[in-house]
PDB file of C-alpha atoms in Angstrom:
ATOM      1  CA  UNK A   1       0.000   0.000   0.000  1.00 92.00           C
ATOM      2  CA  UNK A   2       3.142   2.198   0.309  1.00 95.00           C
ATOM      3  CA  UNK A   3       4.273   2.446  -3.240  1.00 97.00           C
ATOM      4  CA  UNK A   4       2.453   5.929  -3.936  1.00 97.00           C
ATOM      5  CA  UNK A   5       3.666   7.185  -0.759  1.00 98.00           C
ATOM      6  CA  UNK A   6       6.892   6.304  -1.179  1.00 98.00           C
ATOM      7  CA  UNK A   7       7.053   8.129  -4.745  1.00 97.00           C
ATOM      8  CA  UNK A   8       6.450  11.144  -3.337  1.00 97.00           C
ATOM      9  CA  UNK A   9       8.768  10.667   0.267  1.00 97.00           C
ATOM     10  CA  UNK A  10      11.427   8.357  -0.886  1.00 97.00           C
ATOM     11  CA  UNK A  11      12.134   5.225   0.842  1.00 97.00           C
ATOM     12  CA  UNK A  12      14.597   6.745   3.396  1.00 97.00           C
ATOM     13  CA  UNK A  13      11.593   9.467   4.419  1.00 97.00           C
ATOM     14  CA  UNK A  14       9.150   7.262   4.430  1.00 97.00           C
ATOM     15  CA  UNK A  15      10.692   4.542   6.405  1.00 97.00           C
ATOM     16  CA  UNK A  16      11.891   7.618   9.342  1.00 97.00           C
ATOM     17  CA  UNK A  17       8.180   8.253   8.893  1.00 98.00           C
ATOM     18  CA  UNK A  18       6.400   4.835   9.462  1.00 98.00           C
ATOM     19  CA  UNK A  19       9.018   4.098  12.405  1.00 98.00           C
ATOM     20  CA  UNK A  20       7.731   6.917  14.635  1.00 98.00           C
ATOM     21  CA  UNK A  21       5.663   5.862  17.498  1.00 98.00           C
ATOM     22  CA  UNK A  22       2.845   8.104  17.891  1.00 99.00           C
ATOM     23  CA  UNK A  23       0.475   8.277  20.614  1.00 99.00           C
ATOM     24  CA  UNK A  24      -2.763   9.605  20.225  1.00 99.00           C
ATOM     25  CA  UNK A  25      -5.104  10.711  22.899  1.00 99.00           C
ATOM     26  CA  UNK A  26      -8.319  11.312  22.022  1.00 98.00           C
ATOM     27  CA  UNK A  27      -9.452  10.298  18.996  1.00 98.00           C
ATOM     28  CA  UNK A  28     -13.062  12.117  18.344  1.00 98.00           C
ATOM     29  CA  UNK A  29     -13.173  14.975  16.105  1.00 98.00           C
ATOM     30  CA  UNK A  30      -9.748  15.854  15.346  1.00 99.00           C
ATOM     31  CA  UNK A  31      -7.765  12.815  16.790  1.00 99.00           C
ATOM     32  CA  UNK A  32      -9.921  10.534  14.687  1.00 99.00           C
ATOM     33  CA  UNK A  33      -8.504  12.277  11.189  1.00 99.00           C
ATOM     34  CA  UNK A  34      -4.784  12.273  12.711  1.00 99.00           C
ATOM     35  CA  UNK A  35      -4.855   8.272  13.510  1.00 99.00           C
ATOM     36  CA  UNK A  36      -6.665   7.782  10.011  1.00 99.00           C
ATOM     37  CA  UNK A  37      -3.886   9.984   8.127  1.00 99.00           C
ATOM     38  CA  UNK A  38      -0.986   8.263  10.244  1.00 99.00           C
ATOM     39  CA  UNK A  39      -2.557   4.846   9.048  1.00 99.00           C
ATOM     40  CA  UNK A  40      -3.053   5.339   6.198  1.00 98.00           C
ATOM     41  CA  UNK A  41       1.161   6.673   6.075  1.00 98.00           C
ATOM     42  CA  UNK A  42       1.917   3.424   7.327  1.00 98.00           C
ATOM     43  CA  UNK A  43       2.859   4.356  10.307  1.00 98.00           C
ATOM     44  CA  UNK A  44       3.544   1.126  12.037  1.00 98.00           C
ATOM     45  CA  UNK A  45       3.502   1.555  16.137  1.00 99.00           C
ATOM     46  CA  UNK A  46       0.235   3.894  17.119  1.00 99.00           C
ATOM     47  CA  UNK A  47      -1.043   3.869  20.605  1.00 99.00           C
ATOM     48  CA  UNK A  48      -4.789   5.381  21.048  1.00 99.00           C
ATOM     49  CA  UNK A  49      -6.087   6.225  24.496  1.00 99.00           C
ATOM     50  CA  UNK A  50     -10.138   6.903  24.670  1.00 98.00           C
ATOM     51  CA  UNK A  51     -12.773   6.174  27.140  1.00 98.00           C
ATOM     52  CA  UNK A  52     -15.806   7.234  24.970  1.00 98.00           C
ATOM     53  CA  UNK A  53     -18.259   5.278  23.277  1.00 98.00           C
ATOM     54  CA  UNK A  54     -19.666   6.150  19.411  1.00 99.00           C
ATOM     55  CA  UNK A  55     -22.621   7.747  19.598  1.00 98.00           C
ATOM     56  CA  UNK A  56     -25.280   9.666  17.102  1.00 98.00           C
ATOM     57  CA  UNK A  57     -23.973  13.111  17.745  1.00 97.00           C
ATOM     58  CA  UNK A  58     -20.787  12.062  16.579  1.00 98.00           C
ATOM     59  CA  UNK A  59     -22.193  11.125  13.052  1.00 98.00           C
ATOM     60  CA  UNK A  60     -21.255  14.492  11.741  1.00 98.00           C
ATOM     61  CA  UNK A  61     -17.737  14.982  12.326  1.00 98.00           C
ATOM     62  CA  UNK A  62     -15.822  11.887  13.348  1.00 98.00           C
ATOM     63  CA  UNK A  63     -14.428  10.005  10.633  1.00 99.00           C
ATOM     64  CA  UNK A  64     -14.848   6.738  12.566  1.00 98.00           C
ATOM     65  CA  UNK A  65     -18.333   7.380  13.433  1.00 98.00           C
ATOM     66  CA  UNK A  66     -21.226   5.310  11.412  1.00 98.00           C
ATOM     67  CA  UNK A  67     -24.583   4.232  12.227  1.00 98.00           C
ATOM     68  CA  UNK A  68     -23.175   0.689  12.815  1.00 98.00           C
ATOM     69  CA  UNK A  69     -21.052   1.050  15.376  1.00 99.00           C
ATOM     70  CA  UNK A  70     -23.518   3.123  17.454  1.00 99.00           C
ATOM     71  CA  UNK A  71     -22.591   2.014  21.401  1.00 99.00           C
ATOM     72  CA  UNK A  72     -19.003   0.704  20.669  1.00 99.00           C
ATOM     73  CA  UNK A  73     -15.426   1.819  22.299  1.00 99.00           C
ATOM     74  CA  UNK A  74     -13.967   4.333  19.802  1.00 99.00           C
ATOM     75  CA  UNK A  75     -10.534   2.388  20.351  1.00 99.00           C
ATOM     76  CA  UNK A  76     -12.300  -0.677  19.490  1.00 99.00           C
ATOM     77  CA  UNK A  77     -13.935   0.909  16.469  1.00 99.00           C
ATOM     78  CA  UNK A  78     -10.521   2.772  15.011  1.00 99.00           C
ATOM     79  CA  UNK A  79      -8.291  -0.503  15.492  1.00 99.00           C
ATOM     80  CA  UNK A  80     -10.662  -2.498  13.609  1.00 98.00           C
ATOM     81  CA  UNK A  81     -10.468   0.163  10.647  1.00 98.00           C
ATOM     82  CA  UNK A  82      -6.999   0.694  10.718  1.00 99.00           C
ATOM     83  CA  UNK A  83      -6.371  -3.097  10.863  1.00 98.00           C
ATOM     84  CA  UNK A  84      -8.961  -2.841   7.589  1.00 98.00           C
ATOM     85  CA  UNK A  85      -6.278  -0.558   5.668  1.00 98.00           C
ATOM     86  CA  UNK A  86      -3.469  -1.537   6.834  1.00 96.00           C
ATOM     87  CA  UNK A  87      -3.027  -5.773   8.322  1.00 94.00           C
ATOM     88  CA  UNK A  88       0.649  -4.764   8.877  1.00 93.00           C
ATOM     89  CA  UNK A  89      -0.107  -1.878  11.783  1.00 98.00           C
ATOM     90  CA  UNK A  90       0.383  -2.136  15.653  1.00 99.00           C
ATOM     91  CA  UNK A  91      -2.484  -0.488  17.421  1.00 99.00           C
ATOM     92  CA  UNK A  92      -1.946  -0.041  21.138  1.00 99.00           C
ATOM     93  CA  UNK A  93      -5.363   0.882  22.755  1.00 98.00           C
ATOM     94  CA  UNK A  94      -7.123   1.749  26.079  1.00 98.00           C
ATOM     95  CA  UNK A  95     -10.370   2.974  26.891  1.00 97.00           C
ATOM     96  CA  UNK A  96      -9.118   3.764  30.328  1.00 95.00           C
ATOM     97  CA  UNK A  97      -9.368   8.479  31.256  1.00 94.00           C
ATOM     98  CA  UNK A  98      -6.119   9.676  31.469  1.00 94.00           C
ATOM     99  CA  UNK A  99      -5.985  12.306  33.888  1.00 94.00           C
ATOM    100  CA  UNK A 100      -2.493  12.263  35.497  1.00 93.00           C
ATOM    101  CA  UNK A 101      -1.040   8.687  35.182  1.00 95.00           C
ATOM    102  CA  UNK A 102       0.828   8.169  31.862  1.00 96.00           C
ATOM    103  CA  UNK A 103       2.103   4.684  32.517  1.00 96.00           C
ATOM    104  CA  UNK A 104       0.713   3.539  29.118  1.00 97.00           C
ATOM    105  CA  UNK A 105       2.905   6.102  27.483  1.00 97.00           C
ATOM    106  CA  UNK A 106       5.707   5.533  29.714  1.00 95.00           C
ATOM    107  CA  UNK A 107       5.298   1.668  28.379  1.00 97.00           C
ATOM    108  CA  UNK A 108       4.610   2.540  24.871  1.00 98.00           C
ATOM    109  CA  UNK A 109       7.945   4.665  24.099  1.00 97.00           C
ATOM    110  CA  UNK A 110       6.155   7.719  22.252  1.00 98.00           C
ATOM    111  CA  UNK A 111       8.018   9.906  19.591  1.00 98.00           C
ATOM    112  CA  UNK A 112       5.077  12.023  19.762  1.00 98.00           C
ATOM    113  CA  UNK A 113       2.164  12.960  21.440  1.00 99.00           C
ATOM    114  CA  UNK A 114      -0.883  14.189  19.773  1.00 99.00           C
ATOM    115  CA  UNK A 115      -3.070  15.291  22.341  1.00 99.00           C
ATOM    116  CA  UNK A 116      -6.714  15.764  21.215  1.00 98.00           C
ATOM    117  CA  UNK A 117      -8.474  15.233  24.244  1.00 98.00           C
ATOM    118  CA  UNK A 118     -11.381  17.356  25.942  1.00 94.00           C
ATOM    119  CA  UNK A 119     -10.554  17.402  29.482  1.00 95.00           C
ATOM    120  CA  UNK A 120      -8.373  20.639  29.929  1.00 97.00           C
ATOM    121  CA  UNK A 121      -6.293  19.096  33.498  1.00 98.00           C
ATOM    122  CA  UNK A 122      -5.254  16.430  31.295  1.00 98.00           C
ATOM    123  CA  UNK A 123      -3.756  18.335  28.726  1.00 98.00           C
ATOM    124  CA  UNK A 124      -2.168  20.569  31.482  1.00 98.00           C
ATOM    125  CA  UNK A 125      -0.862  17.346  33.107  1.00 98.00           C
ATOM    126  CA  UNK A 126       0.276  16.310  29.428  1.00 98.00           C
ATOM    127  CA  UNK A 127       2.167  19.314  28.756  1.00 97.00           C
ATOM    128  CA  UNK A 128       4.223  19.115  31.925  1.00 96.00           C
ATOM    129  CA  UNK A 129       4.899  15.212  31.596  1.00 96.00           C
ATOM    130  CA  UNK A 130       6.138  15.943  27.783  1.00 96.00           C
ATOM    131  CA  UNK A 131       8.485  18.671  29.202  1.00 93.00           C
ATOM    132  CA  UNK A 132      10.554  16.403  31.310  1.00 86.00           C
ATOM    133  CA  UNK A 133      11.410  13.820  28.130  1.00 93.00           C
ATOM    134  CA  UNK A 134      12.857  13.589  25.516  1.00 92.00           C
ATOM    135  CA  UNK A 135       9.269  13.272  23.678  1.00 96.00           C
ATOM    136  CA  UNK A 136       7.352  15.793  21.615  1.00 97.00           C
ATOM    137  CA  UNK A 137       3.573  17.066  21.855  1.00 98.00           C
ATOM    138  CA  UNK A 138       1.241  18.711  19.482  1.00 99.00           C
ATOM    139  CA  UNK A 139      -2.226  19.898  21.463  1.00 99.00           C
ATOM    140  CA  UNK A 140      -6.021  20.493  19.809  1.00 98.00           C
ATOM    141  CA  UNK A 141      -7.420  23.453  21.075  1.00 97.00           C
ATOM    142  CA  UNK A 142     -10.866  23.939  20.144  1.00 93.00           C
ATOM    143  CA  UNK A 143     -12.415  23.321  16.735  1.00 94.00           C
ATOM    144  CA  UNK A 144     -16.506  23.480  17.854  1.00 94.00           C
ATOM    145  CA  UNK A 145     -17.915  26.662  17.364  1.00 94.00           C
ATOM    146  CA  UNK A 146     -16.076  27.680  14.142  1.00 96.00           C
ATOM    147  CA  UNK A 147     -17.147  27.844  10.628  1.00 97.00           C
ATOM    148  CA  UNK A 148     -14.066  28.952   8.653  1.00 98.00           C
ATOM    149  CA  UNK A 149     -11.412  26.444   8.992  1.00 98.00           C
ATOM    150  CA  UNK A 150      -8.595  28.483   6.444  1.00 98.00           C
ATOM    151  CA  UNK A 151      -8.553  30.069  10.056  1.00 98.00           C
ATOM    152  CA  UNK A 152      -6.724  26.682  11.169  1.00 98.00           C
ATOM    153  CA  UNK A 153      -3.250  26.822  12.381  1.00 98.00           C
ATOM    154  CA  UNK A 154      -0.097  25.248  13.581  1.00 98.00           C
ATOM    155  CA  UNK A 155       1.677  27.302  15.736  1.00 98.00           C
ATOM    156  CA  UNK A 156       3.724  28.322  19.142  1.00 98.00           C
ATOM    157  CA  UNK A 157       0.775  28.660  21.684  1.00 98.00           C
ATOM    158  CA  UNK A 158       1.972  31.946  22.855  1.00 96.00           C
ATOM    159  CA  UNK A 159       1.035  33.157  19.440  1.00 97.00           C
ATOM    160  CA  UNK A 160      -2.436  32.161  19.755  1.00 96.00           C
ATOM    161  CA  UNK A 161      -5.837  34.344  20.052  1.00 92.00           C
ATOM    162  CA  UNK A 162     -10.100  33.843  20.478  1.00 92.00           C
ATOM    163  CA  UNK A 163      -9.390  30.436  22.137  1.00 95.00           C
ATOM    164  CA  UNK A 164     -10.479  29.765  25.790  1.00 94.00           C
ATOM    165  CA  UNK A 165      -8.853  26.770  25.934  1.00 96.00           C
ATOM    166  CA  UNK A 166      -5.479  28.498  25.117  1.00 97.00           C
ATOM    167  CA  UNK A 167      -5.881  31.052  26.970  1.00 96.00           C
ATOM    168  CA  UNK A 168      -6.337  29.109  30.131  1.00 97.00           C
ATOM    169  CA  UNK A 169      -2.713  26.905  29.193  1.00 98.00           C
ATOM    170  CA  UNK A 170      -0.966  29.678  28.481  1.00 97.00           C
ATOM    171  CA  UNK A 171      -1.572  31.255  31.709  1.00 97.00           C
ATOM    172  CA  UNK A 172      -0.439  27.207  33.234  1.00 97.00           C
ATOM    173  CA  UNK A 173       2.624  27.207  30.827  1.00 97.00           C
ATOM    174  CA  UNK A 174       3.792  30.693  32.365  1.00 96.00           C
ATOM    175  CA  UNK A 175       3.449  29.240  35.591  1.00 96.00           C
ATOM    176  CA  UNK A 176       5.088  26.118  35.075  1.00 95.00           C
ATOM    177  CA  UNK A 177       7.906  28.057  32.787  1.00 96.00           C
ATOM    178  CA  UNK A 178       7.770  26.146  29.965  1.00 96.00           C
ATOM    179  CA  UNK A 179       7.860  26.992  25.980  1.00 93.00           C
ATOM    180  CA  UNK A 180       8.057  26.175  22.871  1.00 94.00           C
ATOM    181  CA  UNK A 181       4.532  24.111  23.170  1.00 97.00           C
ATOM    182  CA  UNK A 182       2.689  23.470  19.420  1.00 98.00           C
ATOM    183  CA  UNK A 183      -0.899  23.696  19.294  1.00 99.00           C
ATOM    184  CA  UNK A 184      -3.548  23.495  16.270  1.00 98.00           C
ATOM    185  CA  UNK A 185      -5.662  26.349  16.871  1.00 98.00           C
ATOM    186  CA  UNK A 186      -7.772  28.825  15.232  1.00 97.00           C
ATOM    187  CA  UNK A 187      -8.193  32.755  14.659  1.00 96.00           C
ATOM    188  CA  UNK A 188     -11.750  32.521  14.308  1.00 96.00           C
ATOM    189  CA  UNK A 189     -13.661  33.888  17.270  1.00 95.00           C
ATOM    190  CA  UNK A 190     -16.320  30.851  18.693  1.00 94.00           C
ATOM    191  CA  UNK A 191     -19.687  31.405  17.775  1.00 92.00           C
ATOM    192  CA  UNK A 192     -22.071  32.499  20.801  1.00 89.00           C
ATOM    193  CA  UNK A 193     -24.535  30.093  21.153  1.00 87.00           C
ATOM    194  CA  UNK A 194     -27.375  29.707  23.845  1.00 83.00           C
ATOM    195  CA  UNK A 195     -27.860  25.509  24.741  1.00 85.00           C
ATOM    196  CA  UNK A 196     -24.871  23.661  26.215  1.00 83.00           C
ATOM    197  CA  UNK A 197     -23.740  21.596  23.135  1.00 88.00           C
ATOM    198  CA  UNK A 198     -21.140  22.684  21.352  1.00 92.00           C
ATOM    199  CA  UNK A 199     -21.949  23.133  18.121  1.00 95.00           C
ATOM    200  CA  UNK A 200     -19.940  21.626  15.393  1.00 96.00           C
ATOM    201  CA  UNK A 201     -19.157  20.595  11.409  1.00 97.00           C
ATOM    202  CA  UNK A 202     -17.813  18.050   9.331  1.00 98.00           C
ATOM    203  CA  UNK A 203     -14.870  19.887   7.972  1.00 98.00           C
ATOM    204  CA  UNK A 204     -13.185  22.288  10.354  1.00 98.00           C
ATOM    205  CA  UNK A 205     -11.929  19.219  12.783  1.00 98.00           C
ATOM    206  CA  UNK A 206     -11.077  17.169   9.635  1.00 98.00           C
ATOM    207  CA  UNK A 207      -8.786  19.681   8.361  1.00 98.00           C
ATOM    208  CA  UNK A 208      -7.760  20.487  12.205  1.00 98.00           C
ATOM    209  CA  UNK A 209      -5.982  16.341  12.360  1.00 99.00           C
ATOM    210  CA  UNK A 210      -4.495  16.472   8.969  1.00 99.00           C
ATOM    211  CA  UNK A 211      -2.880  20.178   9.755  1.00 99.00           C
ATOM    212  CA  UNK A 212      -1.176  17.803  13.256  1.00 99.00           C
ATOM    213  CA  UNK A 213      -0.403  15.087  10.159  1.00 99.00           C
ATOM    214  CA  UNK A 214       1.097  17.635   7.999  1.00 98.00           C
ATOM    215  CA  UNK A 215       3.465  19.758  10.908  1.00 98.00           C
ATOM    216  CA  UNK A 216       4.151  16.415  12.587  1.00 98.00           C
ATOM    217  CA  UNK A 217       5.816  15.228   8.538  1.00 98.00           C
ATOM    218  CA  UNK A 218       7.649  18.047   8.130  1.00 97.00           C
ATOM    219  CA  UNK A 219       9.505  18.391  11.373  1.00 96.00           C
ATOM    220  CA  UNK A 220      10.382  15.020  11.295  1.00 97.00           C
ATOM    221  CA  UNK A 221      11.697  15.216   7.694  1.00 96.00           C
ATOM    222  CA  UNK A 222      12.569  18.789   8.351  1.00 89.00           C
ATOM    223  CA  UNK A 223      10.798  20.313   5.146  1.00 68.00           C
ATOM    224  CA  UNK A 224       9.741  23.678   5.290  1.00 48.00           C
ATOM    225  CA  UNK A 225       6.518  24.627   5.834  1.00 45.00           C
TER     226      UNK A 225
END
């Protein structure tokens, strides 16, 4: 399945690519399009850490999401899909909420972290735990409430704007002294909206995980971007 991708990358890229070991926590929205774009790369070692189940209001956005698999572990759901592209891949999963115990990192030797989870004390906790290895971390800030996602970015968080969720870590990462931390975030200012579910689309999170996909490629193959 490699022999387009390796056209483009060359077989020395490509095989610095597909021996990364990426863990991905999260993998809704956003997290869902970075594990599908790192599968389909061939990226050989991926370890996915999610404690939700599918359900219907995740039809419009998550790429692993389908009426059939209504009630099912998201881990459960994206190993059996990867495994469906891929027979060659190593999917490490747990369904277990990470909140401060990384063990299952610790275990799985990470290259990277792509952090797309919800729960803002775990990517605080995150953040710190990356900062005393030798690993590396890109974190999803928010992508409900936006229309426009050319807004989309890659970039230092101390450069960010609009985004609560920012805003709140980089008032932790000043605290904790740390920098250089990557974030996908966008310039759009959230849309007010009156009930408590945050509203959402098909597209913006899509092109949120394959903006992590396409920084993550080019820092390890050190193209510019």
């Amino acid at each position: 399945m490699d022999d387009r991708t390796e056209l483009l990358f060359g077989k020395e890229n490509l095989d610095k690519l597909q021996n990364l070991r990426v863990a991905i926590i999260g993998i809704g929205g956003v997290g869902g399009y970075v594990f599908e774009s790192l599968v389909r790369l061939g990226i050989k070692n991926i370890l996915i850490v999610d404690n939700d189940k599918i359900s219907l209001s995740n039809l419009n956005r998550q790429i692993i999401a389908t009426r059939d698999v209504i009630g099912e572990y998201k881990v459960d759901v994206a190993e059996k899909r990867a495994l469906s592209i891929n027979k060659n891949i190593n999917v490490i999963k747990s369904n277990e909420k990470l909140i401060s115990d990384f063990t299952i990192i610790d275990s799985f030797k990470a290259d990277y972290i792509i952090d797309c989870c919800d729960t803002l004390i775990t990517k605080k906790n995150l953040i710190k735990y990356v900062a005393n290895s030798n690993m590396k971390i890109i974190s999803s800030m928010g992508c409900g409430k936006r229309k426009d996602a050319s807004l989309l970015e890659v970039t230092d968080i101390s450069k960010t704007s609009y985004d609560p969720i920012a805003r709140e870590l980089r008032y932790f990462i000043r605290k904790e002294k740390l920098k250089n931390i990557m974030v996908l975030c966008s310039k759009e200012i959230p849309i007010k909206q009156k009930k408590k579910e945050i509203s959402s689309c098909s597209y913006v999170p899509a092109l949120g995980g394959l903006l992590i996909v396409n920084y993550l490629v080019n820092q390890v193959l050190k193209l510019s971007i």
